[in-house]
mmCIF file of C-alpha atoms in Angstrom:
data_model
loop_
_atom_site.group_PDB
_atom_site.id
_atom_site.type_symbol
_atom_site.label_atom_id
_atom_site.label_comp_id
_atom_site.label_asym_id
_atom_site.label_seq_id
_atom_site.Cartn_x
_atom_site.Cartn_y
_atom_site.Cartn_z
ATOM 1 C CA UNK A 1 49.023 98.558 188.233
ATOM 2 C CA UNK A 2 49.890 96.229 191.136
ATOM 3 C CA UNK A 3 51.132 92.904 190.868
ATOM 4 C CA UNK A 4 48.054 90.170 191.918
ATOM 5 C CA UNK A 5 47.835 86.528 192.265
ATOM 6 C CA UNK A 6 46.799 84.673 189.238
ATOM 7 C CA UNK A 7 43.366 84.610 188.946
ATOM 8 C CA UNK A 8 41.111 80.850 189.960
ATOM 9 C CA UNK A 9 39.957 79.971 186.443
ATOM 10 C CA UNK A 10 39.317 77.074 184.438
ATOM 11 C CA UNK A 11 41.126 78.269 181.433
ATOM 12 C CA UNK A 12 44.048 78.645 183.687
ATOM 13 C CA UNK A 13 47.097 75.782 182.754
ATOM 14 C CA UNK A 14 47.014 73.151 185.045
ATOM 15 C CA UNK A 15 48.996 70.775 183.635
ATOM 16 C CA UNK A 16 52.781 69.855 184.175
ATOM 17 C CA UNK A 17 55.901 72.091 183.423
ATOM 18 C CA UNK A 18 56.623 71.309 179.716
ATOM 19 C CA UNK A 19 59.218 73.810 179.356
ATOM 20 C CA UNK A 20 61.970 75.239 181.360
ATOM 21 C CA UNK A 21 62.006 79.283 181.497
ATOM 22 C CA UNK A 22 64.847 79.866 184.173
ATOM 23 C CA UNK A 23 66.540 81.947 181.167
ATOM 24 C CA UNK A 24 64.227 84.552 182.062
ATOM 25 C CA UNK A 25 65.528 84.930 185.314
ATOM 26 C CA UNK A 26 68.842 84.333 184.901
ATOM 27 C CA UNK A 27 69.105 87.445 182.255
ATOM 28 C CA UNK A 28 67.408 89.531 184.662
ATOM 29 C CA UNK A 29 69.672 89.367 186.954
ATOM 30 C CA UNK A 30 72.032 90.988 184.297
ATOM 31 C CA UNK A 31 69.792 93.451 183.829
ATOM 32 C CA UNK A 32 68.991 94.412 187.425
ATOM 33 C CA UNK A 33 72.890 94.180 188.314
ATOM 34 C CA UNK A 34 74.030 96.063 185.584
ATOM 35 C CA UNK A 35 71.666 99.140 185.504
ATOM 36 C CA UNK A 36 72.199 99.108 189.389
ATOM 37 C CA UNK A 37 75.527 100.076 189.147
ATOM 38 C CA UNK A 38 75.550 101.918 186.144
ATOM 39 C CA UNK A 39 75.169 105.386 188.195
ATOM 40 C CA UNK A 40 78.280 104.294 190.228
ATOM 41 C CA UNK A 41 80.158 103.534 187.083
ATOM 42 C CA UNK A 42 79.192 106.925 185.795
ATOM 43 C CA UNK A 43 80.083 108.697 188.904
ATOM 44 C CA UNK A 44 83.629 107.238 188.779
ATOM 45 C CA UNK A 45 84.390 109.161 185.334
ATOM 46 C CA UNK A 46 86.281 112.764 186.310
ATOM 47 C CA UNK A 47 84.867 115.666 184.602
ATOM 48 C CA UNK A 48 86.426 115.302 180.748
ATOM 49 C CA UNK A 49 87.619 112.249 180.994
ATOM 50 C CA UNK A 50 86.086 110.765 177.346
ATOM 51 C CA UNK A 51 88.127 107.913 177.008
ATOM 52 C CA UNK A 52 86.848 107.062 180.455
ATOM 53 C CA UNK A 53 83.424 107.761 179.589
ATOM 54 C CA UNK A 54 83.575 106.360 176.469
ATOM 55 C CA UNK A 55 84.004 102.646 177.830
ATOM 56 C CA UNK A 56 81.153 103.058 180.596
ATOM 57 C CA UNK A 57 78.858 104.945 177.404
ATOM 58 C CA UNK A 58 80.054 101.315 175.812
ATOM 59 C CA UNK A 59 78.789 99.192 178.860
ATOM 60 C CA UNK A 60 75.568 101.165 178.882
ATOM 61 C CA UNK A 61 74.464 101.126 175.553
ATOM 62 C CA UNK A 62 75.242 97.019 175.552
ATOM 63 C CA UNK A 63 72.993 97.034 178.862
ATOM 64 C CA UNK A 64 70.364 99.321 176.704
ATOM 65 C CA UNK A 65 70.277 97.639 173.560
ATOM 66 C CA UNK A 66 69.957 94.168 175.326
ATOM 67 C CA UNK A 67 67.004 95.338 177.063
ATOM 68 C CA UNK A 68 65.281 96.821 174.287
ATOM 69 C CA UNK A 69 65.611 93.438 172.799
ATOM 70 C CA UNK A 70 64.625 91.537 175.374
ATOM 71 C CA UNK A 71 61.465 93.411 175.724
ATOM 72 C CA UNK A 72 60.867 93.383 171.315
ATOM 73 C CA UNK A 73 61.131 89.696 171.948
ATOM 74 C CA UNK A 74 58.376 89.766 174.839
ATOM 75 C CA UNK A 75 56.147 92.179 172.798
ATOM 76 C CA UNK A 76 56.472 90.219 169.702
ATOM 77 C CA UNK A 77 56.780 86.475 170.316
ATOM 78 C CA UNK A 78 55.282 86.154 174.107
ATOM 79 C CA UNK A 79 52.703 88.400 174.600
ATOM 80 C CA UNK A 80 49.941 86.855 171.842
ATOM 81 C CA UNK A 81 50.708 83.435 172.554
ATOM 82 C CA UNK A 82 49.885 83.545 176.541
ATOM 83 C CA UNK A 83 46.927 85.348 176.060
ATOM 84 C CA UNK A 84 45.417 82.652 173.468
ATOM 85 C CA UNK A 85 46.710 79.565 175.855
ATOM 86 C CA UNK A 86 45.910 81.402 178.734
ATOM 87 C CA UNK A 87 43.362 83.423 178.954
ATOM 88 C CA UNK A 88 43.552 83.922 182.569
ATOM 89 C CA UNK A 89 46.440 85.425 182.260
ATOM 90 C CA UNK A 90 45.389 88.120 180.379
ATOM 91 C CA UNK A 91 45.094 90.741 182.967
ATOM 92 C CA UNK A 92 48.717 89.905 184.127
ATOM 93 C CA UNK A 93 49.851 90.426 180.097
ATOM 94 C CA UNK A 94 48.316 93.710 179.848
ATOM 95 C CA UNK A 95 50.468 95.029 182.979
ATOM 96 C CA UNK A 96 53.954 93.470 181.766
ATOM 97 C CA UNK A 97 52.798 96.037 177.977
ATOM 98 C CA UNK A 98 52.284 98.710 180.092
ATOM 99 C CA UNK A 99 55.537 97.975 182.681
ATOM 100 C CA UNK A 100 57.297 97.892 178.952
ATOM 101 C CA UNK A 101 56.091 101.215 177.829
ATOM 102 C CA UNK A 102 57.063 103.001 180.856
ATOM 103 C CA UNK A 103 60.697 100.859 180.507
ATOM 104 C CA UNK A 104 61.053 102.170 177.088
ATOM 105 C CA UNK A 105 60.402 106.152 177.645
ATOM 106 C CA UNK A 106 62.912 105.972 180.860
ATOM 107 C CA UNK A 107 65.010 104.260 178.029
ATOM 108 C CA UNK A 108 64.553 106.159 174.931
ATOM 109 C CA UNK A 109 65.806 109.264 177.854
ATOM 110 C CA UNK A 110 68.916 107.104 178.797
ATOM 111 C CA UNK A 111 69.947 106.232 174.839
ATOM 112 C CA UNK A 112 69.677 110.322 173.820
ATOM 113 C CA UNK A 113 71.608 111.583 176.984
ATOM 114 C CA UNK A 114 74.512 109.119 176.337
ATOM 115 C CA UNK A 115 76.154 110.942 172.756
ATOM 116 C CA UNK A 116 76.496 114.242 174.834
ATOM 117 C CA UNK A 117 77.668 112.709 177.891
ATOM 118 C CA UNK A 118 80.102 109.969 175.883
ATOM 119 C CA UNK A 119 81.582 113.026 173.555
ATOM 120 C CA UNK A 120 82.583 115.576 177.036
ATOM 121 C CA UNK A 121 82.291 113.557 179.951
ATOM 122 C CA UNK A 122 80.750 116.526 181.964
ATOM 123 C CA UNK A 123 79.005 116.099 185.204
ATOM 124 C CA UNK A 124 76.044 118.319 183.896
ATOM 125 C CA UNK A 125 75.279 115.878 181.095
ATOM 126 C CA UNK A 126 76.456 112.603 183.647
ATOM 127 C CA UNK A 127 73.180 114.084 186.142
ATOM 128 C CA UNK A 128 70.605 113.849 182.927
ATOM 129 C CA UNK A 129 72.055 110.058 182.500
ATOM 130 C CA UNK A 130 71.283 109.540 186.609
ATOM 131 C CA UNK A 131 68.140 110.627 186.248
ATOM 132 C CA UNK A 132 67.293 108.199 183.705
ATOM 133 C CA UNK A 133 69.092 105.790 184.950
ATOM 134 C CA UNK A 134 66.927 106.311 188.330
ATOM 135 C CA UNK A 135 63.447 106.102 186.319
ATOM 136 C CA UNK A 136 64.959 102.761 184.627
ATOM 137 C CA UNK A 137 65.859 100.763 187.736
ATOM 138 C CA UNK A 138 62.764 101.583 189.264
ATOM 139 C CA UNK A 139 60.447 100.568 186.666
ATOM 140 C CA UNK A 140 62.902 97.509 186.355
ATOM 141 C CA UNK A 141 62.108 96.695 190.009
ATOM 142 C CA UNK A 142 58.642 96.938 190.086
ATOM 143 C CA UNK A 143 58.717 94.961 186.216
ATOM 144 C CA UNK A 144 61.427 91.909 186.554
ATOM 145 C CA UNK A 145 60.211 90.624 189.994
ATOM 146 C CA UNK A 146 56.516 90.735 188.536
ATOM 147 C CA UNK A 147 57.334 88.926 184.930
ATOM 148 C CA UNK A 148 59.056 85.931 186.963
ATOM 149 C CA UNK A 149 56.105 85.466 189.541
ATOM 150 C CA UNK A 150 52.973 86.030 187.476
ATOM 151 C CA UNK A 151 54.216 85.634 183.616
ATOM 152 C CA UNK A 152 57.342 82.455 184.082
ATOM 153 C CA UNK A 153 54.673 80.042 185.450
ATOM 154 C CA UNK A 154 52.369 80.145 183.054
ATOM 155 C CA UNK A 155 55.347 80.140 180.055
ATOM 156 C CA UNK A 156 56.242 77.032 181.755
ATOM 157 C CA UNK A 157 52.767 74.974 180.765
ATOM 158 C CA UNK A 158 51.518 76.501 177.798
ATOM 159 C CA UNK A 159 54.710 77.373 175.767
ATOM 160 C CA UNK A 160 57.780 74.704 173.607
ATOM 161 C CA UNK A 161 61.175 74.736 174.549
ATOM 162 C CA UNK A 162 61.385 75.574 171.313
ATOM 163 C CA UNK A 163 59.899 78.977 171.326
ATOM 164 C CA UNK A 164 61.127 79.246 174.940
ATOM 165 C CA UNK A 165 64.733 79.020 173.340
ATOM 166 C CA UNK A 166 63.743 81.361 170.267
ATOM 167 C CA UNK A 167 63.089 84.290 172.776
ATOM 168 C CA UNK A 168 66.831 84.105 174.068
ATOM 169 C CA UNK A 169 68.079 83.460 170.463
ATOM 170 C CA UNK A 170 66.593 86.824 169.997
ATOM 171 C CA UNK A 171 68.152 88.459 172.438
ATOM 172 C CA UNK A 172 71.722 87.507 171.520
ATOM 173 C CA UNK A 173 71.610 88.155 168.252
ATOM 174 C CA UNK A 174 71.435 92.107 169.165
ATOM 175 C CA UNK A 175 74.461 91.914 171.302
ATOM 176 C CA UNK A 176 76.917 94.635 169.851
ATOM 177 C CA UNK A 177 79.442 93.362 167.576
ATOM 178 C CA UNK A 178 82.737 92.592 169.115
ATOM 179 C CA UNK A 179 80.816 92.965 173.043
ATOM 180 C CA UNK A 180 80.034 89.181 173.562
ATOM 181 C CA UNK A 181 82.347 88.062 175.921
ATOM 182 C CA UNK A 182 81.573 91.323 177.866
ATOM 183 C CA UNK A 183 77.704 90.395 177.823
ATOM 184 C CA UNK A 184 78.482 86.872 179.120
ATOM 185 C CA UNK A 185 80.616 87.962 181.666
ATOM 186 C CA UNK A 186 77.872 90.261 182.946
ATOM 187 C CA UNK A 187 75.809 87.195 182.622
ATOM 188 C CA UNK A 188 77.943 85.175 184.537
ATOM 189 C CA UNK A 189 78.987 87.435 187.257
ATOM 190 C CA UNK A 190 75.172 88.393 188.093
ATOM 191 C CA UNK A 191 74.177 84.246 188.876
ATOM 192 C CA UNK A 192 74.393 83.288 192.477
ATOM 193 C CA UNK A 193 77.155 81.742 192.485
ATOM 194 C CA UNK A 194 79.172 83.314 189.518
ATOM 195 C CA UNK A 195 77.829 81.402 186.718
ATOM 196 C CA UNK A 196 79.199 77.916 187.361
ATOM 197 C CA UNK A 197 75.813 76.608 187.173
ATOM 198 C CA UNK A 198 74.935 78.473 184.107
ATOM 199 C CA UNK A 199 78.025 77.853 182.351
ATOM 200 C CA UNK A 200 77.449 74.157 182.845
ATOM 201 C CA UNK A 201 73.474 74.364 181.481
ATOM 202 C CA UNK A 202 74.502 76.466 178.337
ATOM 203 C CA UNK A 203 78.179 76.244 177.192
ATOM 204 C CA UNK A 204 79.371 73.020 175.852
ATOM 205 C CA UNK A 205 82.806 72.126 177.179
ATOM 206 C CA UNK A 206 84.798 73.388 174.032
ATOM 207 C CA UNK A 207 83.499 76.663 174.814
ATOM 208 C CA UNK A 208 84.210 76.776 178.358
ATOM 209 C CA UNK A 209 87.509 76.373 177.607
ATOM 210 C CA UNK A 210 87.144 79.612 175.163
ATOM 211 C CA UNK A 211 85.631 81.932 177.381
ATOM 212 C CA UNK A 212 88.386 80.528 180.559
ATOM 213 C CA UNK A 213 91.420 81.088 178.294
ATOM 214 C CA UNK A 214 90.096 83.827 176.330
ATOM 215 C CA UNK A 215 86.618 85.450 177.210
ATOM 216 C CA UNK A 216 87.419 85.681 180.998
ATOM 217 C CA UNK A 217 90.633 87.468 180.575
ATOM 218 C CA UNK A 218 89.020 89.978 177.457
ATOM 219 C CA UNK A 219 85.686 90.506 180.266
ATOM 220 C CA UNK A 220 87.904 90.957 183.258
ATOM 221 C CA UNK A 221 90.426 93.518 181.558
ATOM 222 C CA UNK A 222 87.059 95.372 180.450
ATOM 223 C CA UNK A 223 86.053 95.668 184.062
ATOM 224 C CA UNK A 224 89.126 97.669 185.419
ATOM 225 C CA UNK A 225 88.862 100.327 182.320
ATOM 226 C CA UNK A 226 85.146 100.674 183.577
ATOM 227 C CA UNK A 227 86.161 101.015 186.976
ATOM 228 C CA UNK A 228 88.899 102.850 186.879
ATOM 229 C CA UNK A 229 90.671 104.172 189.501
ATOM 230 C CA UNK A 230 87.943 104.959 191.850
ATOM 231 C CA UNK A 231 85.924 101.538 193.466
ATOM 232 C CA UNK A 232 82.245 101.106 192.155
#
């Protein structure tokens, strides 16, 4: 269903911006950088190489599972609450649940190729994860682009900060165990200008100081085993 310009209605939210929803983008652009160069990543693992593939299988799966959360969070604490502020934006609200179904099967496909793939690292089983990987980063392109223009407005005048800030509480609490520094690294590198900005709007000094002396190097280190020998 295409994307359309809010429709003129009176139960559309007029009022000021109460709220401030730039996390939405900001995480997308995680999204949208990491699945982009997940095929690359997979294409750089020689045939039997599982130790190699068993680091990008790592990356992926921490790409996957903070998706799928993303979107739980959407279908469970968003979705309702626009379309009782905001009726208007109803039509827009049924098209982001039907972007997210599509997401998930093109998903589901990517989580049950991985095992195979992760245990023999065999080009065979590396094309089934491309071809997921293919029907993922196109429904994420037609999906991420249409969320911040049609659905971050209207978050912006109807919803808290509160419940703004729950929906990216929820997301971080499924990052794998012992992957965090990895996930804000992705974070980081995916912002415009390599997550000064965002480092300065969400990490309190004490913990810039963490991730520079510790997290950077940990991230950075995880990078070249994903890479490899072969440029992505």
């Amino acid at each position: 269903m295409p994307a359309t310009a809010l429709p003129p209605s009176g139960d559309l939210p007029a009022g000021p911006k109460i709220c401030d929803a730039s996390g939405m983008a900001e995480i997308h652009r995680m999204f949208r950088a990491g699945f982009g160069e997940a095929r690359a990543l997979i294409d750089g693992v020689r045939e039997g190489d599982t130790a190699h593939a068993s680091i990008v299988a790592d990356h992926l799966a921490m790409l996957s599972t903070g998706l799928h959360a993303h979107h739980e969070g959407e279908d469970s604490m968003l979705w309702g609450t626009l379309e009782q502020r905001a009726p208007s934006c109803q039509p827009h609200v049924e098209r982001m649940k039907a972007q997210h179904a599509q997401l998930l099967v093109h998903l589901t496909a990517l989580d049950s190729a991985m095992p195979t793939w992760r245990a023999n690292a065999r080009s065979v089983d590396a094309a089934r994860l491309g071809i997921a990987l293919d029907g993922v980063n196109a429904a994420l392109n037609e999906h991420l682009g249409d969320e911040e223009h049609n659905i971050v407005p209207v978050m912006e005048t109807v919803l808290t900060q509160t419940e703004v800030d729950a929906l990216g509480e929820h997301g971080r609490k499924a990052t794998p165990k012992g992957r965090m520094f990895f996930q804000l690294g992705a974070i980081l590198a995916a912002q415009p200008d390599g997550g000064a900005e965002w480092q300065r709007k969400h990490l309190p000094p004490p913990v810039r100081l963490i991730w520079r002396w510790m997290g950077k190097p940990k991230y950075e280190a995880n990078r070249a085993e994903l890479v490899g020998d072969r440029p992505v």
